[in-house]
Amino acid sequence: MAGSDHPPFAVTVDLVLLTVRSGRFAALVVERGEQPFRGRLALPGGFVHPDEDLPDAALRELREETGLAPSLGHLEQLASYGAPGRDPRQRVVSVAYLGLVPDLPEPVAGTDAAASQFMPVDSLLRTAGSLAFDHDAILADGVERARAKLEYTSLATAFCPAEFTVGELRAVYEAVWGVELDPRNFHRKVTGTPGFLASTGASTTRGGGRPAQLYRRGPTRTLMPPLLRT
Amino acid sequence: MAGSDHPPFAVTVDLVLLTVRSGRFAALVVERGEQPFRGRLALPGGFVHPDEDLPDAALRELREETGLAPSLGHLEQLASYGAPGRDPRQRVVSVAYLGLVPDLPEPVAGTDAAASQFMPVDSLLRTAGSLAFDHDAILADGVERARAKLEYTSLATAFCPAEFTVGELRAVYEAVWGVELDPRNFHRKVTGTPGFLASTGASTTRGGGRPAQLYRRGPTRTLMPPLLRT
DNA sequence: ACCCTATCTCGTCACCTTGACGATTACTGG
DNA sequence: CCAGTAATCGTCAAGGTGACGAGATAGGGT
C-alpha cells in the first residue's frame, strides 16, 4: 500500500436476492429508471454511503427492497466485480451480496423500487443480456453459490418460514437444484442429522395427505456428511 | 444505482499467499516501510491502477512479490473488506485474493518488498495484532478457505511442484490441516479418484524408503466424494 | 553380505451412508 | 365408504471409509 496518488473509484453494493416462490427458484430484479440501461432489468443495489460499512449497505438495500429484517433469511458477501468499463459512466467496483429469504407475503414492500419483482432464475440465466451491466454474471455466481451451499450447510431453511415441514424443505431443494428427491431418503437424512431440525411438537396439514410435523431450524449450520445432488 | 454524487473510495488488492515450506503451512508477509503501521508486518498488496482489472492487479502483485507466473499454483478472489476506518488515512475498500503456490526455490524473488518472507500461519494467527490493518481477519479467512477447499477440490496440487509423489501430496494435507492422515487410506483415495492424478511412469527415491511413483496433476478439479478431515 | 529402518503399495474387514423401493399411517374430497 | 395424497417407517444391496496387516524396495550401518 504505497499511499500517494490513486484513482477515484465509486463503490456500490448489488444484491442477489433469492427465494422460492410457488415452487420456482426466483431472484429479485428491478427495472432501471435512469440511464444507462434505462428500462432494462437489473439487480437491486446502490452506492455505499461515506461512513457506511459494506454489510450495513447490503442490509439497507435489503430493507429498502423487501422491507425484511434479516432475522429471517440469510445474507453473506458473494464477490466483487470491478472490470474497467463495466459501468459506462465511471470506474465502479461493486461488492455483491447474496441474500436468501423466505417467500414474502407482500410481494415487495419496498419503497424505492416500485418496479421490482421476483423472476425465475432459469429464465433470467437462459439468455445472456437479460440484465444490465454484468449482472448476468453476478446472478449466475450467486445462484451457483446458493446451490452449492445447500449441499453442505443447513441454509435451505433460510428459504422457509419460521416453522416448516420436511416436505416443504424438500420442495426448496427440488426448486433450487431443479431435481426430484426421494421423499423417504430425504426425510431420513434431515431428521437423522443431529441439530438440523428442531421439533416443535405441533403438526399441520397444509397439503393433501397425512399431517406433517412442524420443525424449526436447528442449531447445526454445517452438514457432515453433506447432502449431495447426484 | 442512482448515479449522482458519491463519496470517493480508494481500492486496493491484498494478497493472502500461502505455501507449504519444510512441512509447515506458511503465508507471505511484508514489513511495512511507511506510515501507518511502519515496521509492522502486513499482507502484500497495493492500489489498483486506473484501467486495471481486479484479477490483473492481483496477478501483478503476485509477480512483483514472488516472480511467479500463475501457470503453477492458483489464484482466486477471496473477499472484500471495506469497514470505515480500517485504513486511518482514508476510506479504502480492499479486494483480497487467495494465492496458493508451491514451495519457491528462491525464497522471494520480488522486486518491491525486500523485507518479505514466509511465516507459519499458526504463529501469525495465534495472537491478534500480528498484522497491520485488518489483515489478521483477511489472513484467517484465506486460511480457512484454503483448508476447506482441500476437502472437495484437487487444489492441494497447487502447493506441489509439477511432479510429485503421493507422500508429498499427503504432507501438504497434513501441514495445511494440522492432522496426521493414514498413508494407506490416503493413497487409496487419491489414486482411486479418476482424474485426480496423472501418472508419469517415472519414480523417485527422495525419501528414505521404497521409491515412489511420480504424478502430475490430473484434469479433475472437484473431488466427488470429498476428502474429509475428521 | 546382513540386518534395520523407512516408506510405498496392495489387501482385508467391519461399519456407516446412500439409493432404490415396499409398506403403513393419517388426513382430504367426493 | 373409497380413492387420492403425502408423511413416516423399514429393508436391502452397493459403495466409501477407517483401522490395520503384510509385502516390496530403497539406503545406511556394521
Coordinates of C-alpha atoms (C1' of nucleotides) in Angstrom, one line a residue:
Chain A
M1 CA 0.0 0.0 0.0
A2 CA 2.1 2.9 -1.3
G3 CA -0.3 5.7 -0.4
S4 CA 0.3 8.6 -2.7
D5 CA -2.0 9.3 -5.6
H6 CA -4.6 6.8 -6.6
P7 CA -7.5 6.9 -9.0
P8 CA -11.0 7.7 -7.8
F9 CA -13.4 4.7 -7.6
A10 CA -17.1 4.5 -6.9
V11 CA -18.2 1.6 -4.7
T12 CA -21.6 0.0 -4.8
V13 CA -23.3 -3.0 -3.4
D14 CA -25.5 -5.2 -5.5
L15 CA -27.9 -7.7 -4.2
V16 CA -28.6 -11.2 -5.4
L17 CA -31.8 -11.8 -3.5
L18 CA -33.1 -15.3 -4.0
T19 CA -36.3 -17.0 -2.9
V20 CA -38.5 -20.0 -3.7
R21 CA -41.9 -18.8 -4.9
S22 CA -44.7 -21.2 -5.8
G23 CA -42.2 -24.0 -6.4
R24 CA -39.8 -22.0 -8.5
F25 CA -36.3 -20.6 -7.8
A26 CA -36.6 -16.9 -8.3
A27 CA -34.4 -13.7 -8.0
L28 CA -35.4 -10.2 -7.3
V29 CA -34.9 -7.8 -10.2
V30 CA -35.7 -4.1 -10.6
E31 CA -36.5 -2.1 -13.7
R32 CA -34.0 0.7 -14.1
G33 CA -35.5 4.2 -14.2
E34 CA -32.4 6.0 -15.5
Q35 CA -29.6 5.9 -17.9
P36 CA -27.6 3.8 -18.6
F37 CA -29.7 0.7 -19.3
R38 CA -32.9 2.7 -18.7
G39 CA -35.9 0.3 -18.8
R40 CA -33.7 -2.8 -18.6
L41 CA -33.8 -5.2 -15.7
A42 CA -31.0 -5.2 -13.1
L43 CA -30.1 -6.4 -9.7
P44 CA -31.1 -4.1 -6.8
G45 CA -28.2 -2.1 -5.5
G46 CA -26.8 1.3 -4.9
F47 CA -23.8 3.4 -3.8
V48 CA -22.2 2.8 -0.4
H49 CA -22.6 5.8 1.9
P50 CA -19.4 7.6 3.0
D51 CA -19.3 6.2 6.6
E52 CA -21.2 3.0 6.0
D53 CA -19.8 -0.4 6.4
L54 CA -20.3 -2.8 3.5
P55 CA -22.6 -5.3 5.3
D56 CA -24.7 -2.3 6.5
A57 CA -25.1 -1.1 3.0
A58 CA -26.3 -4.5 1.9
L59 CA -28.7 -4.7 4.8
R60 CA -30.0 -1.2 4.0
E61 CA -30.7 -2.3 0.4
L62 CA -32.4 -5.5 1.6
R63 CA -34.7 -3.4 3.8
E64 CA -35.4 -0.9 1.1
E65 CA -36.2 -3.5 -1.5
T66 CA -38.1 -6.1 0.6
G67 CA -38.9 -4.5 4.0
L68 CA -37.4 -7.6 5.5
A69 CA -35.4 -7.7 8.7
P70 CA -32.5 -10.1 8.5
S71 CA -33.7 -12.1 11.4
L72 CA -35.2 -14.5 9.0
G73 CA -33.2 -15.4 6.0
H74 CA -29.5 -15.1 5.4
L75 CA -27.1 -12.5 4.0
E76 CA -23.5 -13.1 3.0
Q77 CA -20.9 -11.4 0.8
L78 CA -20.7 -13.0 -2.6
A79 CA -17.8 -11.5 -4.6
S80 CA -16.7 -8.2 -6.0
Y81 CA -16.8 -7.1 -9.6
G82 CA -14.6 -4.2 -10.9
A83 CA -13.7 -4.7 -14.5
P84 CA -13.0 -1.3 -16.2
G85 CA -15.9 -0.4 -18.4
R86 CA -18.5 -2.5 -16.5
D87 CA -20.2 0.8 -15.8
P88 CA -20.0 3.2 -18.8
R89 CA -20.1 6.3 -16.7
Q90 CA -17.1 5.8 -14.5
R91 CA -15.0 3.2 -12.7
V92 CA -17.2 1.3 -10.3
V93 CA -16.3 -1.6 -8.1
S94 CA -19.4 -3.4 -6.9
V95 CA -19.4 -5.7 -3.9
A96 CA -22.2 -8.2 -4.4
Y97 CA -24.1 -9.8 -1.5
L98 CA -26.2 -12.9 -1.6
G99 CA -29.4 -12.9 0.2
L100 CA -31.8 -15.9 0.8
V101 CA -35.3 -15.0 2.0
P102 CA -38.5 -17.0 2.6
D103 CA -41.4 -16.4 0.2
L104 CA -42.6 -12.9 1.1
P105 CA -46.2 -12.4 2.0
E106 CA -46.1 -8.9 0.4
P107 CA -44.5 -9.4 -3.0
V108 CA -42.3 -6.4 -2.5
A109 CA -43.0 -3.9 0.3
G110 CA -40.1 -1.8 -0.9
T111 CA -40.1 1.9 -1.1
D112 CA -37.7 2.8 -3.8
A113 CA -38.1 0.2 -6.5
A114 CA -41.7 0.2 -7.5
A115 CA -40.9 -1.9 -10.5
S116 CA -39.2 -4.7 -8.6
Q117 CA -40.4 -8.3 -8.9
F118 CA -39.2 -11.9 -8.4
M119 CA -38.4 -13.7 -11.6
P120 CA -37.5 -17.3 -12.1
V121 CA -33.7 -17.7 -12.3
D122 CA -33.7 -20.2 -15.1
S123 CA -35.4 -17.8 -17.4
L124 CA -33.1 -15.0 -16.4
L125 CA -30.0 -17.1 -16.9
R126 CA -31.1 -18.8 -20.1
T127 CA -30.3 -15.8 -22.3
A128 CA -27.3 -13.6 -21.9
G129 CA -28.2 -10.0 -21.7
S130 CA -31.3 -10.4 -19.5
L131 CA -29.8 -8.0 -17.0
A132 CA -28.0 -4.7 -17.2
F133 CA -24.2 -4.2 -16.6
D134 CA -22.5 -7.5 -15.8
H135 CA -25.4 -8.5 -13.6
D136 CA -25.9 -11.7 -15.6
A137 CA -22.6 -13.0 -14.3
I138 CA -23.2 -11.8 -10.8
L139 CA -26.6 -13.6 -10.7
A140 CA -25.0 -16.7 -12.1
D141 CA -22.4 -16.7 -9.4
G142 CA -25.0 -16.1 -6.7
V143 CA -27.2 -18.9 -7.9
E144 CA -24.2 -21.3 -8.1
R145 CA -23.1 -20.3 -4.6
A146 CA -26.6 -21.0 -3.2
R147 CA -26.9 -24.3 -5.0
A148 CA -23.5 -25.4 -3.7
K149 CA -24.2 -24.2 -0.1
L150 CA -27.4 -26.3 0.1
E151 CA -25.2 -29.3 -0.1
Y152 CA -23.0 -28.8 3.0
T153 CA -25.0 -26.3 5.1
S154 CA -28.4 -26.1 6.5
L155 CA -29.0 -22.9 4.6
A156 CA -32.1 -24.3 2.8
T157 CA -34.0 -23.3 5.9
A158 CA -33.4 -19.7 5.1
F159 CA -35.9 -20.1 2.3
C160 CA -38.5 -21.4 4.7
P161 CA -40.8 -19.6 7.1
A162 CA -40.0 -19.9 10.8
E163 CA -41.9 -23.2 11.1
F164 CA -42.0 -25.7 8.2
T165 CA -42.4 -29.3 7.4
V166 CA -39.9 -31.8 5.9
G167 CA -41.9 -31.8 2.7
E168 CA -41.6 -28.0 2.4
L169 CA -37.9 -28.2 3.0
R170 CA -37.6 -30.9 0.3
A171 CA -39.5 -28.6 -2.1
V172 CA -36.9 -26.0 -1.5
Y173 CA -34.1 -28.4 -2.5
E174 CA -36.0 -29.5 -5.5
A175 CA -36.7 -26.0 -6.7
V176 CA -33.1 -24.7 -6.2
W177 CA -31.4 -27.8 -7.7
G178 CA -34.1 -28.5 -10.3
V179 CA -34.2 -32.2 -9.5
E180 CA -36.5 -34.6 -7.8
L181 CA -35.5 -36.1 -4.5
D182 CA -36.8 -39.3 -2.9
P183 CA -39.1 -38.2 -0.1
R184 CA -38.2 -41.2 2.1
N185 CA -34.4 -40.8 1.8
F186 CA -34.7 -37.1 2.3
H187 CA -36.8 -37.5 5.4
R188 CA -34.3 -40.0 6.8
K189 CA -31.4 -37.6 6.1
V190 CA -32.7 -34.4 7.5
T191 CA -34.3 -35.9 10.6
G192 CA -31.3 -38.1 11.2
T193 CA -28.8 -35.3 11.1
P194 CA -28.5 -34.0 14.7
G195 CA -29.3 -30.3 15.1
F196 CA -30.5 -29.8 11.6
L197 CA -34.2 -29.6 12.6
A198 CA -35.8 -28.7 16.0
S199 CA -39.1 -30.3 16.6
T200 CA -42.0 -28.1 17.7
G201 CA -44.3 -30.9 18.7
A202 CA -47.1 -29.4 16.5
S203 CA -48.2 -30.8 13.2
T204 CA -50.0 -29.4 10.3
T205 CA -52.0 -30.5 7.3
R206 CA -51.5 -27.8 4.7
G207 CA -51.2 -30.4 1.9
G208 CA -53.4 -33.1 0.8
G209 CA -52.1 -36.1 2.7
R210 CA -51.2 -37.2 6.1
P211 CA -50.4 -34.4 8.6
A212 CA -46.7 -33.5 8.8
Q213 CA -44.7 -32.5 11.8
L214 CA -43.6 -28.9 12.1
Y215 CA -40.0 -28.1 12.7
R216 CA -37.9 -25.0 13.3
R217 CA -34.3 -24.6 12.1
G218 CA -31.9 -26.3 14.4
P219 CA -28.5 -25.0 15.7
T220 CA -26.4 -27.0 13.2
R221 CA -25.1 -24.8 10.4
T222 CA -22.9 -27.3 8.6
L223 CA -23.9 -30.7 7.4
M224 CA -21.5 -33.5 7.9
P225 CA -21.7 -35.6 5.8
P226 CA -23.2 -33.3 3.2
L227 CA -26.5 -33.8 1.3
L228 CA -25.2 -34.3 -2.3
R229 CA -27.1 -33.7 -5.5
T230 CA -26.4 -36.6 -7.8
Chain B
M1 CA -27.6 2.7 -8.7
A2 CA -28.7 6.4 -8.5
G3 CA -25.7 8.0 -10.1
S4 CA -25.4 11.4 -8.8
D5 CA -22.8 12.3 -6.1
H6 CA -21.0 9.5 -4.4
P7 CA -18.1 9.5 -2.0
P8 CA -14.5 8.9 -3.1
F9 CA -13.1 5.5 -2.4
A10 CA -9.6 4.1 -2.8
V11 CA -9.5 0.4 -4.0
T12 CA -6.6 -1.9 -3.3
V13 CA -5.9 -5.6 -3.7
D14 CA -4.3 -7.6 -0.8
L15 CA -2.8 -11.0 -1.3
V16 CA -3.1 -14.0 1.0
L17 CA -0.3 -16.0 -0.5
L18 CA 0.0 -19.5 1.0
T19 CA 2.6 -22.2 0.6
V20 CA 3.9 -25.3 2.4
R21 CA 7.5 -24.8 3.4
S22 CA 9.5 -27.5 5.1
G23 CA 6.4 -29.2 6.4
R24 CA 4.7 -26.0 7.7
F25 CA 1.7 -24.1 6.4
A26 CA 3.0 -20.5 5.7
A27 CA 1.9 -17.2 4.5
L28 CA 3.8 -14.4 2.8
V29 CA 4.1 -11.2 4.8
V30 CA 6.0 -8.0 4.2
E31 CA 7.4 -5.4 6.6
R32 CA 5.8 -2.0 6.0
G33 CA 8.2 0.7 5.1
E34 CA 5.8 3.7 5.6
Q35 CA 3.2 5.0 7.9
P36 CA 0.7 3.9 9.0
F37 CA 1.9 0.8 10.8
R38 CA 5.5 1.4 9.8
G39 CA 7.7 -1.5 10.6
R40 CA 4.7 -3.8 11.2
L41 CA 4.0 -6.9 9.2
A42 CA 1.2 -6.9 6.7
L43 CA -0.1 -8.8 3.7
P44 CA 1.4 -7.8 0.3
G45 CA -0.9 -5.5 -1.7
G46 CA -1.3 -2.2 -3.4
F47 CA -3.6 0.2 -5.2
V48 CA -5.5 -0.9 -8.3
H49 CA -4.4 1.1 -11.4
P50 CA -7.0 3.3 -13.1
D51 CA -7.6 0.9 -16.1
E52 CA -6.6 -2.3 -14.5
D53 CA -9.0 -5.2 -13.9
L54 CA -9.0 -6.6 -10.4
P55 CA -7.6 -10.1 -11.3
D56 CA -4.8 -8.3 -13.3
A57 CA -3.9 -6.2 -10.2
A58 CA -3.8 -9.4 -8.1
L59 CA -1.6 -11.1 -10.7
R60 CA 0.7 -8.1 -10.9
E61 CA 1.1 -8.2 -7.1
L62 CA 1.8 -11.9 -7.3
R63 CA 4.5 -11.3 -9.9
E64 CA 6.0 -8.4 -8.0
E65 CA 6.2 -10.3 -4.7
T66 CA 7.2 -13.7 -5.9
G67 CA 8.3 -13.5 -9.5
L68 CA 6.0 -16.5 -10.1
A69 CA 3.9 -16.9 -13.3
P70 CA 0.4 -18.2 -12.4
S71 CA 0.9 -21.3 -14.6
L72 CA 1.8 -23.1 -11.5
G73 CA -0.2 -22.5 -8.4
H74 CA -3.7 -21.0 -8.1
L75 CA -5.2 -17.6 -7.7
E76 CA -8.8 -16.7 -6.8
Q77 CA -10.8 -13.9 -5.3
L78 CA -11.3 -14.3 -1.6
A79 CA -13.5 -11.4 -0.3
S80 CA -13.6 -7.7 0.1
Y81 CA -13.1 -5.6 3.2
G82 CA -14.3 -2.0 3.4
A83 CA -15.1 -1.1 7.0
P84 CA -14.8 2.7 7.6
G85 CA -11.6 3.3 9.5
R86 CA -9.9 0.1 8.5
D87 CA -7.3 2.5 7.0
P88 CA -6.7 5.5 9.1
R89 CA -5.8 7.7 6.1
Q90 CA -9.0 7.4 4.0
R91 CA -11.8 5.2 3.0
V92 CA -10.3 2.1 1.4
V93 CA -12.0 -1.0 0.0
S94 CA -9.7 -3.9 -0.3
V95 CA -10.4 -6.8 -2.6
A96 CA -8.4 -9.8 -1.2
Y97 CA -7.1 -12.6 -3.4
L98 CA -6.0 -16.0 -2.3
G99 CA -3.0 -17.5 -3.9
L100 CA -1.6 -21.0 -3.4
V101 CA 2.0 -21.6 -4.7
P102 CA 4.5 -24.4 -4.4
D103 CA 7.5 -24.0 -2.2
L104 CA 9.6 -21.4 -4.0
P105 CA 13.2 -22.2 -4.8
E106 CA 14.1 -18.5 -4.4
P107 CA 12.6 -17.5 -1.1
V108 CA 11.2 -14.3 -2.6
A109 CA 12.5 -13.1 -5.9
G110 CA 10.4 -10.0 -5.6
T111 CA 11.5 -6.5 -6.6
D112 CA 9.5 -4.3 -4.3
A113 CA 9.3 -5.9 -1.0
A114 CA 12.8 -6.6 0.1
A115 CA 11.5 -7.4 3.6
S116 CA 9.1 -10.1 2.6
Q117 CA 9.2 -13.6 4.0
F118 CA 7.0 -16.7 4.5
M119 CA 5.9 -17.1 8.1
P120 CA 3.9 -20.1 9.6
V121 CA 0.3 -19.3 9.7
D122 CA -0.3 -20.8 13.1
S123 CA 2.1 -18.3 14.7
L124 CA 0.6 -15.4 12.8
L125 CA -3.0 -16.3 13.8
R126 CA -2.2 -17.3 17.4
T127 CA -2.1 -13.6 18.6
A128 CA -4.4 -10.9 17.4
G129 CA -2.5 -7.9 16.1
S130 CA 0.3 -9.8 14.3
L131 CA -0.5 -7.9 11.1
A132 CA -1.4 -4.3 10.3
F133 CA -4.8 -3.0 9.4
D134 CA -7.5 -5.8 9.4
H135 CA -5.0 -8.2 7.8
D136 CA -5.4 -10.7 10.7
A137 CA -9.0 -11.3 9.7
I138 CA -8.2 -11.4 6.0
L139 CA -5.5 -14.0 6.6
A140 CA -7.8 -16.0 8.8
D141 CA -10.4 -16.0 6.1
G142 CA -7.9 -17.1 3.5
V143 CA -6.5 -19.9 5.6
E144 CA -10.0 -21.2 6.3
R145 CA -10.9 -21.0 2.6
A146 CA -7.8 -23.0 1.7
R147 CA -8.4 -25.6 4.4
A148 CA -12.0 -26.1 3.2
K149 CA -11.1 -26.2 -0.4
L150 CA -8.7 -29.1 0.1
E151 CA -11.7 -31.2 1.1
Y152 CA -13.7 -31.0 -2.1
T153 CA -11.2 -29.9 -4.8
S154 CA -7.8 -31.1 -6.1
L155 CA -6.3 -27.7 -5.1
A156 CA -3.7 -29.3 -2.9
T157 CA -1.7 -30.0 -6.0
A158 CA -1.2 -26.2 -6.3
F159 CA 1.2 -26.5 -3.3
C160 CA 3.2 -29.1 -5.1
P161 CA 5.8 -28.8 -7.9
A162 CA 4.9 -30.0 -11.3
E163 CA 5.8 -33.6 -10.5
F164 CA 5.2 -35.0 -7.0
T165 CA 4.6 -38.2 -5.1
V166 CA 1.6 -39.3 -3.2
G167 CA 3.6 -38.9 0.0
E168 CA 4.4 -35.3 -0.8
L169 CA 0.8 -34.6 -1.6
R170 CA -0.2 -36.2 1.8
A171 CA 2.4 -34.0 3.5
V172 CA 0.6 -31.0 2.1
Y173 CA -2.7 -32.1 3.5
E174 CA -1.1 -32.8 6.9
A175 CA 0.6 -29.4 7.0
V176 CA -2.5 -27.4 5.9
W177 CA -4.9 -29.3 8.2
G178 CA -2.5 -29.9 11.0
V179 CA -3.5 -33.5 11.3
E180 CA -2.0 -36.9 10.5
L181 CA -3.5 -39.0 7.8
D182 CA -3.2 -42.7 7.3
P183 CA -0.8 -43.2 4.4
R184 CA -2.6 -46.3 3.1
N185 CA -6.1 -44.9 3.0
F186 CA -4.8 -41.6 1.6
H187 CA -3.0 -43.5 -1.2
R188 CA -6.2 -45.5 -2.0
K189 CA -8.3 -42.3 -2.1
V190 CA -6.1 -40.2 -4.3
T191 CA -5.1 -42.9 -6.7
G192 CA -8.7 -44.2 -6.8
T193 CA -10.3 -40.9 -7.8
P194 CA -10.3 -40.7 -11.6
G195 CA -8.5 -37.7 -13.0
F196 CA -7.0 -36.5 -9.7
L197 CA -3.5 -37.7 -10.6
A198 CA -1.8 -38.3 -13.9
S199 CA 0.9 -40.9 -13.8
T200 CA 4.3 -40.0 -15.4
G201 CA 5.7 -43.5 -15.4
A202 CA 8.8 -42.3 -13.6
S203 CA 9.6 -42.9 -10.0
T204 CA 11.8 -41.3 -7.4
T205 CA 13.5 -42.0 -4.2
R206 CA 13.8 -38.7 -2.5
G207 CA 12.9 -40.1 0.9
G208 CA 14.3 -42.9 2.8
G209 CA 12.1 -45.8 1.9
R210 CA 10.8 -47.5 -1.2
P211 CA 10.8 -45.4 -4.4
A212 CA 7.6 -43.6 -5.1
Q213 CA 5.8 -43.1 -8.4
L214 CA 5.8 -39.6 -9.7
Y215 CA 2.5 -38.0 -10.7
R216 CA 1.3 -34.8 -12.3
R217 CA -1.9 -33.0 -11.5
G218 CA -4.9 -34.6 -13.4
P219 CA -7.8 -32.9 -15.1
T220 CA -10.2 -33.3 -12.3
R221 CA -10.8 -30.1 -10.3
T222 CA -13.6 -31.2 -7.9
L223 CA -13.5 -34.3 -5.7
M224 CA -16.7 -36.3 -5.6
P225 CA -17.0 -37.6 -2.9
P226 CA -14.8 -35.2 -1.0
L227 CA -11.7 -36.0 1.1
L228 CA -12.9 -35.1 4.6
R229 CA -10.9 -34.1 7.6
T230 CA -12.2 -35.9 10.7
Chain C
dA1 C1' 26.7 -59.7 2.9
dC2 C1' 23.4 -58.8 6.5
dC3 C1' 20.1 -56.5 9.3
dC4 C1' 17.4 -52.5 10.5
dT5 C1' 14.6 -48.8 9.3
dA6 C1' 11.8 -46.0 6.5
dT7 C1' 8.5 -45.5 3.0
dC8 C1' 5.5 -47.0 -0.7
dT9 C1' 1.9 -50.1 -2.2
dC10 C1' -1.6 -53.7 -2.0
dG11 C1' -5.3 -56.2 0.7
dT12 C1' -8.8 -57.3 4.2
dC13 C1' -12.6 -56.4 7.1
dA14 C1' -16.2 -54.1 9.8
dC15 C1' -19.0 -50.1 9.8
dC16 C1' -21.7 -46.3 8.0
dT17 C1' -24.2 -43.8 4.5
dT18 C1' -26.8 -43.8 0.5
dG19 C1' -30.1 -45.1 -3.3
dA20 C1' -34.0 -47.8 -4.6
dC21 C1' -38.2 -49.1 -3.1
dG22 C1' -42.0 -51.7 -0.4
dA23 C1' -45.4 -50.9 3.3
dT24 C1' -48.2 -48.4 6.6
dT25 C1' -50.4 -44.3 8.5
dA26 C1' -53.5 -40.4 8.5
dC27 C1' -55.6 -36.9 6.5
dT28 C1' -59.0 -34.6 2.4
dG29 C1' -62.5 -34.6 -1.0
dG30 C1' -66.2 -36.9 -3.5
Chain D
dC1 C1' -67.0 -45.6 2.3
dC2 C1' -63.5 -45.1 -1.1
dA3 C1' -59.9 -43.1 -3.8
dG4 C1' -56.1 -40.0 -3.6
dT5 C1' -52.2 -37.9 -1.5
dA6 C1' -48.5 -37.2 1.3
dA7 C1' -45.8 -38.4 5.7
dT8 C1' -43.3 -41.8 8.0
dC9 C1' -41.1 -46.3 8.9
dG10 C1' -38.3 -50.5 7.2
dT11 C1' -35.5 -53.4 4.4
dC12 C1' -31.7 -54.5 1.4
dA13 C1' -27.7 -54.1 -1.6
dA14 C1' -23.8 -51.2 -3.2
dG15 C1' -20.2 -48.2 -2.3
dG16 C1' -17.0 -45.4 0.6
dT17 C1' -14.1 -45.0 4.8
dG18 C1' -11.3 -46.0 9.0
dA19 C1' -8.3 -49.3 11.2
dC20 C1' -4.8 -52.1 10.3
dG21 C1' -1.9 -56.4 8.5
dA22 C1' 1.5 -57.6 5.1
dG23 C1' 4.8 -57.4 1.3
dA24 C1' 8.1 -54.5 -1.7
dT25 C1' 12.2 -51.8 -2.2
dA26 C1' 15.2 -48.5 -1.3
dG27 C1' 19.5 -46.5 2.0
dG28 C1' 22.7 -46.8 5.9
dG29 C1' 25.5 -49.0 9.3
dT30 C1' 28.3 -53.0 10.9

